[in-house]
Coordinates of C-alpha atoms and ligand atoms in Angstrom, one line a residue:
M1 CA 17.3 6.2 24.8
S2 CA 15.6 3.0 23.7
K3 CA 14.9 2.5 20.0
K4 CA 11.3 3.1 18.9
T5 CA 9.7 0.4 16.6
I6 CA 6.7 1.2 14.4
I7 CA 4.5 -1.4 12.7
T8 CA 2.0 -1.0 9.9
Y9 CA -0.1 -3.4 7.8
G10 CA -1.4 -3.3 4.3
T11 CA -1.7 -4.7 0.8
F12 CA 0.4 -2.0 -1.0
D13 CA -0.8 -3.2 -4.4
M14 CA 0.2 -1.0 -7.4
F15 CA 2.5 1.0 -5.1
H16 CA 1.7 4.7 -5.3
I17 CA 2.4 8.0 -3.7
G18 CA -0.2 7.5 -1.0
H19 CA 1.7 4.4 0.2
L20 CA 5.0 6.1 -0.1
K21 CA 3.9 9.2 1.9
L22 CA 2.5 7.0 4.6
L23 CA 5.6 4.8 5.0
K24 CA 7.8 7.9 4.9
R25 CA 5.8 9.6 7.7
L26 CA 5.9 6.4 9.8
S27 CA 9.6 6.1 9.4
K28 CA 10.0 9.5 10.9
M29 CA 8.0 8.5 14.0
G30 CA 10.6 6.1 15.2
D31 CA 13.9 4.3 14.7
K32 CA 12.7 1.0 13.1
L33 CA 9.8 0.5 10.7
V34 CA 8.3 -2.9 10.2
V35 CA 5.7 -3.3 7.4
A36 CA 3.4 -6.4 7.4
I37 CA 2.3 -7.0 3.8
S38 CA -0.9 -8.9 3.1
T39 CA -0.2 -12.1 1.4
D40 CA -2.2 -13.0 -1.8
K41 CA -4.1 -15.6 0.2
F42 CA -5.0 -13.1 2.9
N43 CA -6.1 -10.6 0.3
E44 CA -8.7 -13.1 -0.8
V45 CA -9.9 -13.1 2.8
K46 CA -9.9 -9.3 2.7
G47 CA -12.0 -9.5 -0.5
K48 CA -9.2 -7.7 -2.4
K49 CA -8.2 -8.7 -5.9
V50 CA -4.5 -7.8 -6.2
M51 CA -2.8 -6.9 -9.5
I52 CA 0.8 -7.5 -8.2
P53 CA 1.8 -10.7 -6.4
Y54 CA 2.9 -10.7 -2.8
K55 CA 6.6 -11.4 -3.6
Q56 CA 6.9 -8.3 -5.8
R57 CA 4.8 -6.1 -3.4
A58 CA 7.1 -7.1 -0.6
K59 CA 10.3 -6.5 -2.6
I60 CA 9.1 -3.0 -3.6
V61 CA 8.4 -2.0 0.0
K62 CA 11.5 -3.7 1.3
S63 CA 13.6 -1.7 -1.2
L64 CA 12.6 1.6 0.5
K65 CA 15.6 2.8 2.5
F66 CA 13.3 3.8 5.4
V67 CA 11.7 0.4 5.7
D68 CA 13.7 -1.9 8.0
K69 CA 11.7 -5.1 7.9
V70 CA 8.9 -6.7 5.9
I71 CA 6.8 -9.6 7.3
P72 CA 3.8 -11.3 5.7
E73 CA 0.4 -10.5 7.0
K74 CA -1.5 -13.8 6.8
N75 CA -4.6 -13.2 8.9
W76 CA -6.5 -10.6 11.0
E77 CA -5.4 -12.2 14.3
Q78 CA -1.6 -11.9 14.1
K79 CA -1.2 -8.3 15.2
V80 CA -0.8 -8.8 19.0
K81 CA 1.7 -11.6 18.4
D82 CA 3.6 -9.4 15.9
I83 CA 3.6 -6.4 18.3
K84 CA 5.1 -8.6 21.1
K85 CA 7.6 -10.4 18.8
Q86 CA 8.8 -7.2 17.1
N87 CA 8.8 -5.2 20.3
V88 CA 6.5 -2.6 18.7
D89 CA 6.0 0.8 20.4
I90 CA 3.6 2.2 17.9
F91 CA 1.0 0.5 15.6
A92 CA 0.1 3.0 12.9
I93 CA -2.2 2.9 9.8
G94 CA -4.2 5.2 7.6
D95 CA -7.3 6.8 9.1
D96 CA -9.6 4.8 6.8
W97 CA -9.2 2.3 9.6
K98 CA -9.9 4.8 12.4
G99 CA -11.0 3.0 15.5
E100 CA -10.7 -0.5 14.1
F101 CA -7.5 -1.3 15.9
D102 CA -8.1 0.5 19.2
F103 CA -8.0 -2.9 20.9
L104 CA -4.2 -2.9 20.4
K105 CA -3.9 0.1 22.8
E106 CA -3.2 -2.3 25.7
H107 CA -0.1 -3.5 23.9
C108 CA 1.3 -0.3 22.2
E109 CA 0.4 3.2 21.1
V110 CA -2.2 3.2 18.2
V111 CA -2.0 6.0 15.6
Y112 CA -4.2 6.7 12.6
L113 CA -2.7 8.9 10.0
E114 CA -4.6 10.9 7.4
R115 CA -4.7 9.2 4.0
T116 CA -3.4 10.9 0.9
K117 CA -6.3 12.3 -1.0
D118 CA -7.1 11.6 -4.7
I119 CA -5.2 8.4 -5.1
S120 CA -6.0 4.8 -4.4
T121 CA -5.3 1.4 -5.9
T122 CA -9.0 1.1 -6.7
Q123 CA -8.9 4.3 -8.7
L124 CA -5.8 3.2 -10.6
K125 CA -7.4 -0.1 -11.4
K126 CA -10.5 1.7 -12.7
S127 CA -8.5 4.0 -14.9
L128 CA -6.6 1.1 -16.3
S129 CA -9.7 -0.9 -17.0
N130 CA -11.3 2.2 -18.7
F131 CA -8.2 2.5 -20.9
M132 CA -8.3 -1.3 -21.7
S133 CA -11.9 -1.0 -22.7
I134 CA -11.1 1.4 -25.5
P135 CA -11.4 -0.5 -28.8
K136 CA -7.9 -1.2 -30.3
E137 CA -8.8 0.3 -33.6
D138 CA -9.7 3.6 -31.9
I139 CA -6.2 3.6 -30.3
I140 CA -4.6 2.8 -33.6
N141 CA -6.6 5.6 -35.3
A142 CA -5.6 8.0 -32.6
F143 CA -1.9 7.2 -33.2
E144 CA -2.4 7.6 -37.0
V145 CA -3.9 11.1 -36.5
I146 CA -1.0 12.0 -34.2
E147 CA 1.5 10.9 -37.0
V148 CA -0.4 13.1 -39.6
L149 CA -0.4 16.1 -37.2
K150 CA 3.3 15.6 -36.5
K151 CA 4.1 15.8 -40.2
D152 CA 2.0 19.0 -40.6
F153 CA 4.1 20.6 -37.9
E154 CA 7.5 19.4 -39.3
Ligands
C2G201 N1 -3.0 4.7 2.2 C1 -2.9 6.1 2.3 N2 -3.3 6.9 1.3 C2 -3.9 6.4 0.2 C3 -4.0 5.0 0.1 C4 -3.6 4.2 1.1 O1 -2.4 6.6 3.3 N3 -4.3 7.3 -0.8 C5 -2.6 3.9 3.3 C6 -3.7 3.1 3.9 O2 -4.5 3.9 4.8 C7 -3.0 2.0 4.6 C8 -1.7 1.8 3.7 O3 -1.7 3.0 2.9 O4 -2.5 2.4 5.9 C9 -1.9 0.6 2.8 O5 -3.1 0.7 2.1 P1 -3.8 -0.7 1.5 O6 -2.7 -1.4 0.7 O7 -5.1 -0.3 0.9 O8 -4.0 -1.5 2.8 P2 -5.3 -2.1 3.4 O9 -6.0 -3.0 2.4 O10 -6.1 -1.0 4.0 O11 -4.8 -3.1 4.5 O12 -4.7 -5.4 8.6 C10 -4.8 -4.1 8.0 C11 -5.0 -4.3 6.5 O13 -4.1 -5.2 6.0 C12 -4.8 -2.9 5.8

């Protein structure tokens, strides 16, 4: 039986459980999983400010045992060429993109998978910036209070 190749595309910034669950599900849909990671330059085109540079994002995804190949995503137009070059059987992506890539149906199967709820890079960045906006003295005071409380319980 011929091997089935899956491809997906994404930024995968601040890698989190939503990314992991998606890639794991994709790996179970076929024999070879190719992940196209948006370069830092392309993220500017996408209007996304990334926290983690491309090289590190690619290394993290490539280190997953169920990811077979990582390629750079440099523009919106490369998908048809990638599908042909990588002999892709299924293009899959989260359902936040539902319908956006139906034009690829003449080249391969197109699948939209349900996103993992309650986690996103945007949320993580917001929580981080909220934490960073707490005045340093408040954080120091909090640690001092913890130290006092710890002594009371010793
Ligand atoms: N994802 C998910 N659940 C989340 C967050 C993300 O399933 N809670 C999925 C997205 O649907 C996407 C993949 O993880 O399929 C990567 O998400 P992003 O890094 O946000 O990718 P995006 O910016 O949507 O890039 O050409 C396509 C674009 O490059 C897709």
